PDB file of C-alpha atoms and ligand atoms in Angstrom:
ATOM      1  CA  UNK U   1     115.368  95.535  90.123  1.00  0.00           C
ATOM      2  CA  UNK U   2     115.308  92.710  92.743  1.00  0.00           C
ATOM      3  CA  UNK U   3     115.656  89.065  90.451  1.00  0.00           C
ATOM      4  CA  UNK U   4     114.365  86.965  92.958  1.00  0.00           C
ATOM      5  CA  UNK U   5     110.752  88.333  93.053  1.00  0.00           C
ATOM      6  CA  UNK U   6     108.382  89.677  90.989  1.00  0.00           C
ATOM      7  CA  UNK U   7     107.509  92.748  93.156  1.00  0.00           C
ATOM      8  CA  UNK U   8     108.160  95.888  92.230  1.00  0.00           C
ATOM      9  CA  UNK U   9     108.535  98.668  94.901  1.00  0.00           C
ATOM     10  CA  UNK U  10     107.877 102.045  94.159  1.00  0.00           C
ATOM     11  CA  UNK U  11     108.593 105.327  95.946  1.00  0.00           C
ATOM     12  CA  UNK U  12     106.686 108.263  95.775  1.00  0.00           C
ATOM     13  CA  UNK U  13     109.248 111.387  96.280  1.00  0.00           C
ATOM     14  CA  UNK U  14     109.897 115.284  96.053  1.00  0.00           C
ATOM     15  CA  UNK U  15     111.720 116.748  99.194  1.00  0.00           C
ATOM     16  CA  UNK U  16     109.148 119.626  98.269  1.00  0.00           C
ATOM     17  CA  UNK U  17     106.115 119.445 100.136  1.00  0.00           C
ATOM     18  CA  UNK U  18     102.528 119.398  98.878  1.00  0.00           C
ATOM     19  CA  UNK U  19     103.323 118.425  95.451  1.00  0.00           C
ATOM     20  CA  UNK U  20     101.132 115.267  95.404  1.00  0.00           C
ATOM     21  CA  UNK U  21     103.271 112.218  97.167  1.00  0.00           C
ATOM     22  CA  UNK U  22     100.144 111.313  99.144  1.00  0.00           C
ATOM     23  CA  UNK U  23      97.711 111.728  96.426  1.00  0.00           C
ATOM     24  CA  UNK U  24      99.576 109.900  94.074  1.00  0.00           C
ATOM     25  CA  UNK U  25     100.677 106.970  96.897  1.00  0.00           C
ATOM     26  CA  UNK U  26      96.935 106.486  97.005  1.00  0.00           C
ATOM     27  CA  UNK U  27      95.229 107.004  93.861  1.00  0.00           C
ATOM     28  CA  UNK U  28      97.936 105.196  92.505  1.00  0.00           C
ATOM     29  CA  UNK U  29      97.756 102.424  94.735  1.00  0.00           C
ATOM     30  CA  UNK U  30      93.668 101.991  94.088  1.00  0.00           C
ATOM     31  CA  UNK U  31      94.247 102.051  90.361  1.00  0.00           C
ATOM     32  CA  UNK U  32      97.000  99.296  90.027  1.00  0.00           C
ATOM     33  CA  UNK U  33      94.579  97.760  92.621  1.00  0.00           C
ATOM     34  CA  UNK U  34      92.492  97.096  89.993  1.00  0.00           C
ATOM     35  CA  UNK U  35      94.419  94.299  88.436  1.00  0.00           C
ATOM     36  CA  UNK U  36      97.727  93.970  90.600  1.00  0.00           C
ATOM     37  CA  UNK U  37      98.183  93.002  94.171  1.00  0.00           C
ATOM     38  CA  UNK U  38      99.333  96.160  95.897  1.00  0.00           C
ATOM     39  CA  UNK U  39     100.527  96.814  99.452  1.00  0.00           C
ATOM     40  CA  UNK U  40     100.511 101.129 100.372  1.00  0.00           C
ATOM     41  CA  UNK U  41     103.510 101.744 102.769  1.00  0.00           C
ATOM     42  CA  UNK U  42     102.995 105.146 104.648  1.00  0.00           C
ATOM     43  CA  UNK U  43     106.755 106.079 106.106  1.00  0.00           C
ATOM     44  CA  UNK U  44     105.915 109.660 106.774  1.00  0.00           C
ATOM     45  CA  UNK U  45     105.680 110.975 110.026  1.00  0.00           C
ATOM     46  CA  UNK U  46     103.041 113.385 109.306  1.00  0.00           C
ATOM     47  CA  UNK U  47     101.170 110.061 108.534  1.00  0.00           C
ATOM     48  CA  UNK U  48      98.620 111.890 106.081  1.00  0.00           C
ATOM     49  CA  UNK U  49      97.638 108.582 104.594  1.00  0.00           C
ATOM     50  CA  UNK U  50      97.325 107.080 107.662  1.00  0.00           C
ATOM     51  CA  UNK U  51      94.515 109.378 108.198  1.00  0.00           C
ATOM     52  CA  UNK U  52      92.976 108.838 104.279  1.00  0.00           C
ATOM     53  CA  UNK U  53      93.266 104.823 104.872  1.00  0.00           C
ATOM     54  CA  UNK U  54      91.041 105.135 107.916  1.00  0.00           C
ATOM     55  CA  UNK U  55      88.433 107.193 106.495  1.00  0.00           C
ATOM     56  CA  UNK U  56      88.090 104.761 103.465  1.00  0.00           C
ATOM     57  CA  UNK U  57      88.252 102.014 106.054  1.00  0.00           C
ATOM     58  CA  UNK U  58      86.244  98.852 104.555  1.00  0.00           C
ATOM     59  CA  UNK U  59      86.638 100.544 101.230  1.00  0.00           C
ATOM     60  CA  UNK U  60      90.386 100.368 100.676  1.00  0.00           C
ATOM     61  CA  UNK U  61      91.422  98.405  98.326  1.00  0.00           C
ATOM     62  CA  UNK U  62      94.913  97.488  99.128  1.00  0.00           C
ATOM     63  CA  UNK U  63      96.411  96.680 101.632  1.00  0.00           C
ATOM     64  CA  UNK U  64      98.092  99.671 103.922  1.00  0.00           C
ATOM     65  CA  UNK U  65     101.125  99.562 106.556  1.00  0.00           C
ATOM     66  CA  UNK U  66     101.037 103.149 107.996  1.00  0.00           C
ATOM     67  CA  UNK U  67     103.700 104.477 110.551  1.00  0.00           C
ATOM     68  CA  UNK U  68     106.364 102.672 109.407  1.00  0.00           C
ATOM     69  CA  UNK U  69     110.375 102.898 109.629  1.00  0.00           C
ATOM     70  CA  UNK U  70     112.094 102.268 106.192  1.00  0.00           C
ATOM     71  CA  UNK U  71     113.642  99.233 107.663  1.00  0.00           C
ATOM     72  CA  UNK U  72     110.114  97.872 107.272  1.00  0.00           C
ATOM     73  CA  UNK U  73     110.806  97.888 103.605  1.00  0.00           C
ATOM     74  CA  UNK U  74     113.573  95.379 103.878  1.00  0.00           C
ATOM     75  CA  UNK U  75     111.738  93.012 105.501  1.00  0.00           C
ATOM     76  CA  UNK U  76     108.804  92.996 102.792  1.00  0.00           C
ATOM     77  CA  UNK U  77     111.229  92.201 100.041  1.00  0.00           C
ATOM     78  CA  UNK U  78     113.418  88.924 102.574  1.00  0.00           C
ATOM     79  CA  UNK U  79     110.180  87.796 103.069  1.00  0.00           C
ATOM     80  CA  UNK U  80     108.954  87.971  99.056  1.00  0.00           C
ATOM     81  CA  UNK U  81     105.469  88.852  99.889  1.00  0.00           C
ATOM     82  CA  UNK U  82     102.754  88.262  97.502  1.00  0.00           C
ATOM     83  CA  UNK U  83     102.801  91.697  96.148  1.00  0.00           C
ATOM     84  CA  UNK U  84     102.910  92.952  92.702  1.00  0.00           C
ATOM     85  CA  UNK U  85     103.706  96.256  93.626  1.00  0.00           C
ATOM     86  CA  UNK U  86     104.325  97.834  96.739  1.00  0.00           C
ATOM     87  CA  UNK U  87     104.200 101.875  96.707  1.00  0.00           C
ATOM     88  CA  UNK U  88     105.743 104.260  99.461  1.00  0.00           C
ATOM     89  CA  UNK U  89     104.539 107.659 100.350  1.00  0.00           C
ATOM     90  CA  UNK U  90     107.458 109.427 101.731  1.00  0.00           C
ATOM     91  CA  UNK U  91     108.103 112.519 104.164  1.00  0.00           C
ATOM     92  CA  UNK U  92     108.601 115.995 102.224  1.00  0.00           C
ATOM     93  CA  UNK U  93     110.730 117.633 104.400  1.00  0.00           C
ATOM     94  CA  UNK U  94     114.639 117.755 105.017  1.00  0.00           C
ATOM     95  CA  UNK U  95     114.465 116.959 108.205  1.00  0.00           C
ATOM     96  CA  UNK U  96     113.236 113.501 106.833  1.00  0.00           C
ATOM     97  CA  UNK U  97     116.191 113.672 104.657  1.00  0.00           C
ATOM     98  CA  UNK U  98     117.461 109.939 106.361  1.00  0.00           C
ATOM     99  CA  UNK U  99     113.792 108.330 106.304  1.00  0.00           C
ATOM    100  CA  UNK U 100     113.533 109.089 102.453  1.00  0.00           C
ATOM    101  CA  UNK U 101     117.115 108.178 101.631  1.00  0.00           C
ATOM    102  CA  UNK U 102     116.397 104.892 103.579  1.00  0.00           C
ATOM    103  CA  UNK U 103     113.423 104.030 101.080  1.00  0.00           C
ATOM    104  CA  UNK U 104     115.512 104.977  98.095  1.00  0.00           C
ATOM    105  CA  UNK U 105     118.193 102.093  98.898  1.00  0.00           C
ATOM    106  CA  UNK U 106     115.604  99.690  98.526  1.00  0.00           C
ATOM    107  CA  UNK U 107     113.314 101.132  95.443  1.00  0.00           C
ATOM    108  CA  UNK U 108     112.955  99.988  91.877  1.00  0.00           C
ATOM    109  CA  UNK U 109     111.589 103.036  91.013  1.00  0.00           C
ATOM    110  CA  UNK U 110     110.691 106.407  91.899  1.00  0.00           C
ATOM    111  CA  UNK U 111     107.517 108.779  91.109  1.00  0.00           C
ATOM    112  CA  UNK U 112     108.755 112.598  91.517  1.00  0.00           C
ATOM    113  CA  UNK U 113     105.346 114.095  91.422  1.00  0.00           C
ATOM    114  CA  UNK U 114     105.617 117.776  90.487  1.00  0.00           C
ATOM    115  CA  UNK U 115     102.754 120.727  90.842  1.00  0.00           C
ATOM    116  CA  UNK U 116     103.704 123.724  88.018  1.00  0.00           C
ATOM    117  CA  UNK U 117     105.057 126.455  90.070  1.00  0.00           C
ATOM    118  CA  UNK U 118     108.571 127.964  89.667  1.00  0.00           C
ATOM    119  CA  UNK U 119     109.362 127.388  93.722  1.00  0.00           C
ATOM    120  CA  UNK U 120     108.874 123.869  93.588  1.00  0.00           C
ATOM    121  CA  UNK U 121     111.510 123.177  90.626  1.00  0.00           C
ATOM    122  CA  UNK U 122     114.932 123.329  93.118  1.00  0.00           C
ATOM    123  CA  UNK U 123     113.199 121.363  95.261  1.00  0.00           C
ATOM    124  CA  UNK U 124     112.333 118.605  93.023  1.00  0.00           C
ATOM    125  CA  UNK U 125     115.536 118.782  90.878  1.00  0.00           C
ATOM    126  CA  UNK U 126     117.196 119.106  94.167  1.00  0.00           C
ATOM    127  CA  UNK U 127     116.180 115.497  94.980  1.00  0.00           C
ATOM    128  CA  UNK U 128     116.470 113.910  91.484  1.00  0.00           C
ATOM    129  CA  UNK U 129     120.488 114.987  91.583  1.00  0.00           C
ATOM    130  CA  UNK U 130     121.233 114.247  94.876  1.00  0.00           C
ATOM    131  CA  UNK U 131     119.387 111.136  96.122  1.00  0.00           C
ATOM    132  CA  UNK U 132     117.910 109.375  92.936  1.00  0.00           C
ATOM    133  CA  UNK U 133     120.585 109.867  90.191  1.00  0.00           C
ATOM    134  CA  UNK U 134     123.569 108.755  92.738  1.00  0.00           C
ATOM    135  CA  UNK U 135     121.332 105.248  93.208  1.00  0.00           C
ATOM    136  CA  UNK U 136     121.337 105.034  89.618  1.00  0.00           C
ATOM    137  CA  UNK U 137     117.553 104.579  89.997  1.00  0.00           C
ATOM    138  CA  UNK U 138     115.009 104.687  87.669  1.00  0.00           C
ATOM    139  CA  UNK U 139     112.473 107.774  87.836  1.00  0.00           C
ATOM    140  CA  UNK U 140     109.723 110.080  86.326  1.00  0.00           C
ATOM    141  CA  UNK U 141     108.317 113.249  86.694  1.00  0.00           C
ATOM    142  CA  UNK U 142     104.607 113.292  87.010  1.00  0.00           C
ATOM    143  CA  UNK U 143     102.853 116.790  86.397  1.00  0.00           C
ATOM    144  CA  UNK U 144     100.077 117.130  89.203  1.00  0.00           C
ATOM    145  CA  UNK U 145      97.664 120.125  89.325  1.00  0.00           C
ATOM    146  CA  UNK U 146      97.642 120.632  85.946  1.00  0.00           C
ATOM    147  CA  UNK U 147      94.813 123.539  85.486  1.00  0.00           C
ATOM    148  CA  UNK U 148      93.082 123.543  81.774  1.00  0.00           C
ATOM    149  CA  UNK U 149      92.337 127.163  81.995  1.00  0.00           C
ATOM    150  CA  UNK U 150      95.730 128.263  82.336  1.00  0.00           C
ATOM    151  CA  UNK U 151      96.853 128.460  78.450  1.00  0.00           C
ATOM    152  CA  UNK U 152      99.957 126.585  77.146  1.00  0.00           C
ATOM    153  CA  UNK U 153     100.499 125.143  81.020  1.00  0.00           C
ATOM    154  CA  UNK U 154     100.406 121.714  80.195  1.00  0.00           C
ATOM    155  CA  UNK U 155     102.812 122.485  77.118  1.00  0.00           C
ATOM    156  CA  UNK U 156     105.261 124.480  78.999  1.00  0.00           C
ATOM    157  CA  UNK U 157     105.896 122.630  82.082  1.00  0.00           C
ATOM    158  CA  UNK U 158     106.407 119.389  79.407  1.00  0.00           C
ATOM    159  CA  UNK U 159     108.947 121.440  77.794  1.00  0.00           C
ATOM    160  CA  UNK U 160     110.659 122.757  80.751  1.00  0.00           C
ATOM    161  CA  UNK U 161     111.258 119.339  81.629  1.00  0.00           C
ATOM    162  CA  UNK U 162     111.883 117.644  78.305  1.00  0.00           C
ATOM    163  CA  UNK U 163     114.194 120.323  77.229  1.00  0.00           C
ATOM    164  CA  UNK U 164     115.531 122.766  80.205  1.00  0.00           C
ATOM    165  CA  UNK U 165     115.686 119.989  82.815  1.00  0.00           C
ATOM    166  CA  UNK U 166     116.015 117.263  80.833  1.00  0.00           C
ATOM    167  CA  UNK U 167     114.329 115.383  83.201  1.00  0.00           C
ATOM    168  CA  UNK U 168     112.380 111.735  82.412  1.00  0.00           C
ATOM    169  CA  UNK U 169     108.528 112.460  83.049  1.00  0.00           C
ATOM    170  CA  UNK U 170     105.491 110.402  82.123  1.00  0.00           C
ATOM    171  CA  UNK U 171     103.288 111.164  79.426  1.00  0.00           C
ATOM    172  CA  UNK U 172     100.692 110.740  81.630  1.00  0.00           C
ATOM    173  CA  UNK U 173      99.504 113.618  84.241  1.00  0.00           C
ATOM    174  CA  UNK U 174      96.541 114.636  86.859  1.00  0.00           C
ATOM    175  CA  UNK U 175      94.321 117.597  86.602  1.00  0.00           C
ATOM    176  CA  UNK U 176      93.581 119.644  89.571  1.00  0.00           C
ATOM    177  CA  UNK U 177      90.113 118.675  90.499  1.00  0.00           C
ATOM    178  CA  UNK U 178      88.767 119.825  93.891  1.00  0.00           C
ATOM    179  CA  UNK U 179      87.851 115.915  94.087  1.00  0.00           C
ATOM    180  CA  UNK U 180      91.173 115.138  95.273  1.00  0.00           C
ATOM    181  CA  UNK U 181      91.466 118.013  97.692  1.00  0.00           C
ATOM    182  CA  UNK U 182      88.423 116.259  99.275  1.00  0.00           C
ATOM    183  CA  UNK U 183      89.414 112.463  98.697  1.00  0.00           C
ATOM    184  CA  UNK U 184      91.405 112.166 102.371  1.00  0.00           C
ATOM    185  CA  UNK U 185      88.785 113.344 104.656  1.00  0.00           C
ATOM    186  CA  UNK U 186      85.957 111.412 102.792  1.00  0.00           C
ATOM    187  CA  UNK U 187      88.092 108.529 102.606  1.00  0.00           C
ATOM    188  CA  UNK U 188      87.858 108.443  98.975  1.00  0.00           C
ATOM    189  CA  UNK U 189      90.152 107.207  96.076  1.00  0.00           C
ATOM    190  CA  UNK U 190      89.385 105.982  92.338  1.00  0.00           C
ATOM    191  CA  UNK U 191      88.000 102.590  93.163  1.00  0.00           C
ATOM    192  CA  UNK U 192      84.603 104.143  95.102  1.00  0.00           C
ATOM    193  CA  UNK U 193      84.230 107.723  93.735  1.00  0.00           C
ATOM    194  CA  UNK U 194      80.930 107.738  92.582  1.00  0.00           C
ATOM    195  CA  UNK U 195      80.783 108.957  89.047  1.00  0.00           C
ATOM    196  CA  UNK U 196      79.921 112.177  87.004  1.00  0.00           C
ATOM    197  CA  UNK U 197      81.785 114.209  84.713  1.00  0.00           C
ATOM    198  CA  UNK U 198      84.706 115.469  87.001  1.00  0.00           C
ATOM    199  CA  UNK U 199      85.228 112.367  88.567  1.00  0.00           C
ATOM    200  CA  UNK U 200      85.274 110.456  85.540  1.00  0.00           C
ATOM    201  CA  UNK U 201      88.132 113.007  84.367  1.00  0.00           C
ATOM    202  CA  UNK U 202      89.733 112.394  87.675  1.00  0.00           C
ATOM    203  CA  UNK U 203      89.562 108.571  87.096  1.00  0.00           C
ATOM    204  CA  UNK U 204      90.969 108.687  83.669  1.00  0.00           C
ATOM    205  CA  UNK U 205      93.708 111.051  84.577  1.00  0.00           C
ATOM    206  CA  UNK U 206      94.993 108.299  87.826  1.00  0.00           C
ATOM    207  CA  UNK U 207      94.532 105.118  84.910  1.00  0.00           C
ATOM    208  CA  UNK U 208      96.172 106.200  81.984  1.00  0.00           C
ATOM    209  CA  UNK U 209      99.238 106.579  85.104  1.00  0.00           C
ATOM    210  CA  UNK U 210      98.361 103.025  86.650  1.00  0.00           C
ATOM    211  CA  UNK U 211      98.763 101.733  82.762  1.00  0.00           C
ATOM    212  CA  UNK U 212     101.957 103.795  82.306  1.00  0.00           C
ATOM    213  CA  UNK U 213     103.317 102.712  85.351  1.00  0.00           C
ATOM    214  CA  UNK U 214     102.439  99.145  84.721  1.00  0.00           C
ATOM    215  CA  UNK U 215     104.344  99.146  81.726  1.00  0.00           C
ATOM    216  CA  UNK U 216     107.448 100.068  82.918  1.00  0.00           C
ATOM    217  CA  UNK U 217     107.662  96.671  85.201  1.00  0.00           C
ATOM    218  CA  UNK U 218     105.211  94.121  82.697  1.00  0.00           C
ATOM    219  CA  UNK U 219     104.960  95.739  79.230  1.00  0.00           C
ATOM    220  CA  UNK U 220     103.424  92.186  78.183  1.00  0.00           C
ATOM    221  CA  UNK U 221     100.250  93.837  80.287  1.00  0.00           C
ATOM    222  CA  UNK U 222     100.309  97.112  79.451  1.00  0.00           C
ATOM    223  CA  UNK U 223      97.596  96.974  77.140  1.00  0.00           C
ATOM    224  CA  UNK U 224      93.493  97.275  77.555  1.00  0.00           C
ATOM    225  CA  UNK U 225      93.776  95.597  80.993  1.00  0.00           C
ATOM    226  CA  UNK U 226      90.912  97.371  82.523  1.00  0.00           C
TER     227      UNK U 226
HETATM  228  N1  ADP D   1      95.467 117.060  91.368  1.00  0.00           N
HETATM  229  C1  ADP D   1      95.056 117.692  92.477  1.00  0.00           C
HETATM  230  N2  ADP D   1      93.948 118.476  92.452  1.00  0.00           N
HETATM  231  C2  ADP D   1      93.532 119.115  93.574  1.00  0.00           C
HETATM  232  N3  ADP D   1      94.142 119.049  94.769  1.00  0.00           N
HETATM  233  C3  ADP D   1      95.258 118.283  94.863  1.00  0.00           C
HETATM  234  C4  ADP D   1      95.768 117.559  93.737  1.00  0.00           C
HETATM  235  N4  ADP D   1      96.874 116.900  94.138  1.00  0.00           N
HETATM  236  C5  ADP D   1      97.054 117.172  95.456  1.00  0.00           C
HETATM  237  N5  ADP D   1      96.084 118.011  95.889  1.00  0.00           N
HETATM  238  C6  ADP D   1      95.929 118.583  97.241  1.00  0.00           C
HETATM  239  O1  ADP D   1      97.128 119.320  97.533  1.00  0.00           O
HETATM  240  C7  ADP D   1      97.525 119.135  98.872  1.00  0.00           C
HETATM  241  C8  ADP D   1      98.928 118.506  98.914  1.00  0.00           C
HETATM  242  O2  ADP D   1      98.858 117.205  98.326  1.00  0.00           O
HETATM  243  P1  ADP D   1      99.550 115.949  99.038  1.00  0.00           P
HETATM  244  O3  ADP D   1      99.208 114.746  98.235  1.00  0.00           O
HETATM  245  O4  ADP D   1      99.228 115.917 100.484  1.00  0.00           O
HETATM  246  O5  ADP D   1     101.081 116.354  98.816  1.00  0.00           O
HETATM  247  P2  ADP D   1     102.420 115.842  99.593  1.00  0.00           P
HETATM  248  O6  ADP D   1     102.139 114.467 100.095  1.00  0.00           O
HETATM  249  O7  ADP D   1     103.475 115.901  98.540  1.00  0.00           O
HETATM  250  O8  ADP D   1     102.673 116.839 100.683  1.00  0.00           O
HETATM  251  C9  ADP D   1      96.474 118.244  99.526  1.00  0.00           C
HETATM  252  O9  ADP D   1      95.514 119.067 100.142  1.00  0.00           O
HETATM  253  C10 ADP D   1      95.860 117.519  98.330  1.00  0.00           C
HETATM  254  O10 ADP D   1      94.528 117.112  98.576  1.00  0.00           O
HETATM  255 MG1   MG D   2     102.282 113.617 102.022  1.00  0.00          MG
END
C-alpha cells in the first residue's frame, strides 16, 4: 500500500482472456463512482474500454485514460492525484505478459475475475503463482458468469477455490445477464442502466462488489453507503 496517499490502485487481471477484466474495470469503476473519486486506466492494446468509454460518452462517470503504457501508472501515484481509487483493465494475452507485469509493480491490489469453465482455471492460477504471489500482493477471485440454472454452480466453483485452489475470492459475484454482453456497444454501465428486473439483479450483483471492495481499503465505510 502506498503511505503517502490515500489512493488505492487496483488491477483487474487473468492472463485468460474473456473472463470479465473489462466488464469488471467498468462496472466496477461506475459503482465505486458512486461515492469515491475514481479514475479507469485502459492499458490494453485491444483497447475494448476505450471503445465502451466512448459510447457512454457524457454518461461516464469517472474519469477514463485509455491507450495507455503502464509507465502512466507511475506518474498518477508521484503526482498524488485526487483519486480514491484508480482501477486498471489489463491485456489478456501472453504476449502482453510485460504490459501486465508492469501494472502489477505498482498495484495495491488485484481483481482475478474468473468465468466457471475448467479451461480457464491454468490460466488464472497460472497468473496468481507467477506474477501476483511473487509481488506479495493482495488479491481475489471474483466468479463472473455465474448462470442460476446450472445446479450447485455457484457452490462448486466456491469450493473449488476455497478448498482445491485455495485461492482468496470475494464473497461477492456477477450473474451472467445478456445486459452486460450489450453494456459496451450501448455505452452502458450501472450508473445509467435504466431499470427492470434483470438490471436491477445486474446492479445489485456490481454493488455488493463496489461495497466489498471498498472495504478492503476503508472498512470505516463499508457500511450502507449507498
Ligand atoms: N456477467 C456477464 N454476463 C454476460 N456477459 C458477460 C459477463 N461478463 C462478461 N461478459 C461478456 O463476455 C465477453 C468477455 O468479457 P470481457 O469483459 O471483455 O473480458 P476480458 O476483458 O477478460 O477479455 C464480453 O463480450 C462481455 O460482454
Ligand atoms: Mg478486456
Amino acid at each position: 500500500m502506498n503511505e503517502s496517499s490515500g489512493m488505492s490502485l487496483i488491477a483487474i487481471a487473468n492472463q485468460k482472456g474473456g473472463v470479465g477484466k473489462t466488464t469488471v474495470a467498468m462496472q466496477l469503476g461506475a459503482v465505486l463512482s458512486r461515492r469515491f473519486s475514481v479514475l479507469v486506466v485502459d492499458v490494453d492494446p485491444q483497447q475494448s474500454s476505450v471503445w465502451w468509454a466512448e459510447n457512454a460518452s457524457d454518461l461516464l462517470p469517472f474519469d477514463f485514460a485509455g491507450s495507455q503504457s503502464p509507465r502512466m501508472l507511475t506518474r498518477v501515484r508521484e503526482l498524488d492525484l485526487e483519486y480514491d481509487f484508480v482501477l486498471v483493465d489489463t491485456p489478456g494475452s501472453l504476449e502482453d505478459t510485460e504490459i501486465l507485469e508492469a501494472v502489477l509493480d505498482v498495484a495495491d491490489f488485484v481483481v482475478v475475475p474468473l468465468t466457471p469453465e475448467p479451461l480457464a482455471v491454468e490460466p488464472t492460477m497460472r497468473t496468481i503463482t507467477r506474477l501476483i504471489e511473487p509481488r506479495h500482493l493482495r488479491h481475489s477471485v471474483l466468479l463472473n458468469r455465474i448462470d442460476g440454472r446450472i445446479p450447485n454452480q455457484l457452490t462448486t466453483w466456491r469450493e473449488l477455490l476455497d478448498t482445491t485452489l485455495g485461492v482468496p475470492r470475494f464473497d461477492a459475484y456477477l450473474r451472467q445477464y445478456k445486459a452486460h454482453a450489450d453494456a459496451p456497444i450501448l455505452g452502458q454501465l450501472v450508473t445509467n442502466l435504466g431499470g427492470n428486473r434483470r438490471t436491477e439483479r445486474l446492479i445489485a450483483d456490481v454493488t455488493r462488489l463496489g461495497h466489498e471492495v471498498a472495504g478492503q481499503f476503508a472498512p470505516a465505510l463499508s457500511g450502507r453507503w449507498w
